[in-house]
Amino acid sequence: MTDNTPQNSPTPLVPLTLLGLGDMGTALARTWLAAGHPLTVWNRTAAKAEALAAEGAVVAASPAEAVAANRLVVVCLLDDASVGSALDGADLTGKDLVNLTTGTPAEGRARAAWAKARGARFADGGIMATPTMIGAPESGGYVFYSGSRALFDTHRAALEVPAGARFVGEDPGHAALHDVALLSAMTGLFAGISHAYALIEGEDIAPKDLSPLLSEWLGAMGFFVGNAAERLTSRDFTTGVESNLAMQVAASGTLLRTAEDQGVSAELISPYLDLMRRRLTADPAAHGGEDTVGAITMLKR
Ligand code: NDP
C-alpha cells in the first residue's frame, strides 16, 4: 500500500501583529511579509499602512483589533508613552507582547509588570540596527531581547526574521541596558571623531585623507574595550600598565592647548580629560601608575 501522506509539508509560519509603521516598523513589517508570515498591522496614521496592505498585510482599524488578531504582538512605536496610550484598552490576556520601542531599563521593567498584570507574557527589545539594516543579515544588525525566556524560545524563529536575536536575560530591563550601553559608547566615539575633524577644519588636510587614519587608529585602540573588562573584573588597575594615568593627564594638556590654538571648543573631550585628572588628584601616589580604566570607578554615583 502506498502512503501518500506528505513527508515534508512546510510548518505554517507564525502569524503576528505589528503596531507602529514608522521607518523602523515598516522595515520590520516588510521582512515578515517577505518571509511569508501572515501579518496584521496598525498605525496611528492609517495612510502608512496602505503600501503594506498591497504587499499582503491585514490592516486593523484599532490597536485592540490588531492585538486580538494574533497571539504574538510586536510593538515598535516612538517611545514608552506611545506604547501605553496605543495599548490602553486592548485585551492582552494570553498574548505574547514584544516591545521593540526604545526605552530605559526602568521603562522596560515597568512595562513588563504592566503586561503581566494584564495577563501577557512580555519581552523587551533593543534594536541595534537602522531600518536599512533590517532584513539584511550581512549588515550585522541585531536585536537584544530580555524578559520572558519562554516567550523568546516560542517565537525565536519569527523574531529572527528581521535581524539576529540576542537574549540577554530574564530581567526585562536588560535589553534596554545593553542597548543604551552600546549607544552611549557610540556617543563618546562620535564625540571624539567630531573633535578630530574640527581640529583640521581650515587646514590643508582633507577630511577624506584623515578618514582612513582615524578608522585605523580607532580600530587599534579597540583593545581598550577588553582591557577595561578585564581590569574591572580583577580590580587590578596597575599591573602591566603601558600608558599610565599621570602621563595621560600630562598629555591631556597638549590636547587642550591644540584645541585652543586651532580655535576649536574642547567641550566634546574635556569631560573625559577632567575625569582622569580628578582620579589622579584624588591620590597621585596611588593612582598615578594606574591604567585609565581606574577612572571608571569614579563615575558611579
Ligand atoms: P518614526 O518616528 O519613524 O515612527 C514613530 C512611530 O510611532 C509611528 O508609527 C508613529 O505613528 C508612532 N507614534 C508616535 N507617537 C504615537 C502615539 N502617541 N500613539 C501611537 N503611535 C505613535 O520612528 P522609527 O520607526 O524610526 O522608530 C520606532 C522605534 O524604533 C523608536 O523607539 C526608535 O527609537 C526605535 N529605533 C529606531 C531606529 C532607527 O534608526 N529608525 C534604530 C533603532 C531603534 P504615526 O505614523 O501616526 O506618526
XYZ file of C-alpha atoms in Angstrom, residues 11-287:
277
model
C 5.321 24.176 9.014
C 2.951 27.149 8.739
C 4.676 30.380 9.654
C 3.543 32.078 12.855
C 1.036 34.874 12.262
C 1.804 38.074 14.129
C 0.649 41.608 14.781
C 2.777 44.731 14.494
C 1.798 48.079 15.988
C 3.746 51.019 14.571
C 4.659 51.680 10.960
C 7.255 54.384 11.247
C 10.578 53.953 9.458
C 11.584 51.039 11.679
C 8.155 49.406 11.929
C 7.728 49.492 8.146
C 11.127 47.858 7.647
C 10.234 45.129 10.171
C 6.843 44.558 8.549
C 8.353 44.088 5.091
C 10.698 41.336 6.287
C 7.893 39.336 7.896
C 5.708 39.714 4.812
C 8.569 38.761 2.506
C 9.258 35.676 4.635
C 5.613 34.634 4.347
C 4.395 35.370 7.878
C 0.719 36.352 7.996
C 0.893 39.904 9.386
C -1.697 42.222 10.886
C -0.638 45.850 11.223
C -1.906 49.011 12.842
C -0.577 52.548 12.692
C -1.961 55.756 14.188
C -1.712 57.446 10.783
C -3.603 54.905 8.707
C -2.144 56.041 5.359
C 1.217 54.491 6.269
C -0.402 51.027 6.196
C -1.629 51.318 2.603
C 1.575 50.182 0.894
C 1.856 47.235 3.271
C -1.750 46.218 2.594
C -0.792 45.976 -1.077
C 2.067 43.685 -0.014
C -0.276 41.351 1.856
C -0.667 42.789 5.362
C -4.057 42.825 7.040
C -4.736 46.347 8.283
C -6.558 46.631 11.612
C -8.741 49.631 12.375
C -7.578 49.926 16.000
C -4.829 48.655 18.287
C -7.398 46.488 20.109
C -8.444 44.842 16.826
C -4.803 44.298 15.835
C -3.947 42.759 19.218
C -6.994 40.486 19.076
C -5.848 39.058 15.722
C -2.760 37.171 16.923
C -1.055 35.779 19.977
C 2.323 37.319 19.066
C 2.117 41.123 19.210
C 5.149 43.254 18.357
C 5.152 46.951 19.187
C 7.536 49.460 17.588
C 6.365 52.958 18.444
C 8.143 56.214 19.161
C 8.556 55.912 22.937
C 7.193 54.177 26.013
C 4.397 56.728 26.470
C 3.079 55.956 22.974
C 3.117 52.229 23.807
C 0.985 52.892 26.886
C -1.512 55.022 25.003
C -1.736 52.697 21.977
C -2.306 49.557 24.067
C -4.677 51.215 26.507
C -7.960 49.337 26.076
C -6.509 46.338 24.193
C -7.121 42.919 25.787
C -3.671 41.442 26.396
C -4.866 38.253 28.110
C -2.831 35.295 26.824
C -0.800 37.472 24.452
C 2.948 37.395 23.881
C 3.948 41.050 23.818
C 7.325 42.027 22.352
C 8.205 45.692 22.757
C 10.805 46.911 20.263
C 10.276 50.548 21.223
C 13.452 52.169 22.544
C 13.220 52.882 26.260
C 15.141 52.948 29.512
C 15.725 49.824 31.628
C 13.234 51.196 34.166
C 10.614 51.604 31.439
C 11.267 48.030 30.284
C 10.746 46.695 33.815
C 7.633 48.782 34.399
C 6.174 47.752 31.035
C 6.865 44.079 31.880
C 4.964 44.399 35.170
C 2.182 46.257 33.346
C 1.904 43.484 30.729
C 1.999 40.719 33.365
C -0.817 42.400 35.276
C -2.847 42.254 32.043
C -2.203 38.526 31.546
C 0.506 38.746 28.869
C 3.999 37.318 28.611
C 6.482 40.090 27.848
C 9.880 40.575 26.262
C 11.574 43.887 25.709
C 13.847 44.505 22.755
C 16.623 46.945 21.882
C 17.225 47.266 18.158
C 20.900 47.564 17.243
C 20.228 48.447 13.624
C 18.918 51.183 11.377
C 15.940 50.475 9.093
C 18.170 49.674 6.104
C 19.965 47.032 8.212
C 16.672 45.227 8.856
C 16.265 42.163 6.633
C 19.928 42.455 5.619
C 21.828 39.804 7.636
C 25.161 40.872 6.128
C 24.759 44.312 7.789
C 25.395 42.805 11.223
C 22.291 44.372 12.769
C 20.580 42.517 15.596
C 18.120 42.954 18.456
C 18.755 42.480 22.179
C 15.889 40.714 23.952
C 15.208 40.288 27.655
C 12.260 39.274 29.801
C 10.296 36.061 29.315
C 12.672 33.333 28.123
C 9.658 31.139 27.361
C 8.229 33.793 25.050
C 11.592 34.234 23.342
C 12.041 30.491 22.836
C 8.497 30.103 21.498
C 8.880 32.871 18.911
C 12.595 32.875 18.231
C 12.239 31.862 14.574
C 9.805 34.700 13.848
C 11.841 37.223 15.848
C 14.974 36.320 13.889
C 13.375 37.160 10.541
C 14.147 40.930 10.587
C 17.555 40.694 12.295
C 19.626 38.472 14.562
C 18.268 37.961 18.073
C 20.399 38.009 21.239
C 18.688 37.092 24.513
C 20.433 38.840 27.417
C 18.490 37.607 30.441
C 15.150 37.457 32.184
C 15.435 40.914 33.741
C 13.176 42.861 31.358
C 15.364 45.938 31.815
C 18.496 44.292 30.458
C 17.753 44.563 26.732
C 17.439 48.338 27.146
C 20.523 48.429 29.377
C 22.624 46.650 26.742
C 21.155 48.879 24.035
C 21.883 52.082 25.953
C 25.368 50.919 26.981
C 26.313 50.385 23.337
C 24.673 53.623 22.200
C 26.406 55.550 24.992
C 29.787 54.158 23.929
C 28.957 55.140 20.368
C 28.131 58.665 21.547
C 31.589 59.089 23.062
C 33.160 57.653 19.927
C 31.234 60.073 17.705
C 32.224 62.951 20.007
C 35.913 62.109 19.664
C 35.659 61.721 15.888
C 33.796 65.044 15.628
C 36.522 66.793 17.634
C 39.243 65.310 15.414
C 37.579 66.603 12.235
C 37.014 70.024 13.836
C 40.759 70.262 14.568
C 41.688 70.020 10.871
C 38.986 72.380 9.594
C 40.606 75.241 7.678
C 43.924 73.399 7.434
C 45.363 71.899 4.277
C 44.294 68.414 5.364
C 41.300 66.924 3.575
C 38.759 65.115 5.780
C 38.905 62.221 3.324
C 42.635 61.919 3.963
C 42.203 61.896 7.745
C 39.332 59.412 7.466
C 41.326 56.170 6.878
C 43.859 57.208 9.520
C 41.093 57.738 12.056
C 39.455 54.407 11.229
C 42.749 52.573 11.528
C 43.641 54.274 14.829
C 40.233 53.667 16.401
C 40.471 50.026 15.362
C 43.883 49.729 17.016
C 42.574 51.425 20.179
C 39.650 48.992 20.342
C 41.803 46.921 22.715
C 40.548 49.290 25.448
C 37.171 47.508 25.471
C 38.622 44.149 26.528
C 41.289 45.742 28.726
C 38.616 47.619 30.683
C 36.504 44.478 31.114
C 39.481 42.512 32.470
C 40.606 45.236 34.876
C 37.097 45.982 36.131
C 36.688 42.273 36.872
C 40.069 41.808 38.589
C 40.072 45.358 40.106
C 43.756 45.385 39.195
C 44.426 48.769 37.577
C 48.207 48.761 37.875
C 49.754 45.505 36.573
C 51.232 45.728 33.079
C 50.251 49.364 32.504
C 51.875 50.912 29.418
C 50.227 54.335 29.406
C 49.747 55.368 32.989
C 47.314 57.937 34.312
C 49.964 60.514 35.345
C 51.338 60.522 31.788
C 47.851 60.649 30.249
C 46.869 63.641 32.396
C 50.086 65.445 31.457
C 49.445 64.679 27.791
C 45.880 65.959 28.030
C 47.325 69.474 28.275
C 48.591 69.049 24.711
C 45.109 68.076 23.539
C 43.550 71.109 25.219
C 46.196 73.621 24.051
C 45.952 72.335 20.487
C 42.177 72.747 20.547
C 42.673 76.309 21.842
C 45.278 77.075 19.140
C 43.028 75.682 16.399
C 40.088 77.736 17.659
C 38.113 74.595 18.493
C 35.919 74.155 21.546
C 37.135 71.299 23.739
C 33.614 70.628 25.023
C 33.415 67.154 23.488
C 36.639 65.818 25.005
C 37.132 67.835 28.198
C 34.696 65.809 30.394
C 36.765 62.672 29.965
C 40.032 64.542 30.479
C 38.561 66.125 33.635
C 37.605 62.687 34.944
C 41.153 61.399 34.512
C 42.525 64.481 36.286
C 40.101 64.005 39.200
C 41.205 60.395 39.562
C 44.852 61.435 39.644
C 44.467 64.353 42.050
C 42.368 62.255 44.455
C 45.569 60.333 45.305
C 48.520 60.869 42.924
C 50.707 58.266 44.658
C 48.043 55.585 44.481
C 46.578 56.356 41.054
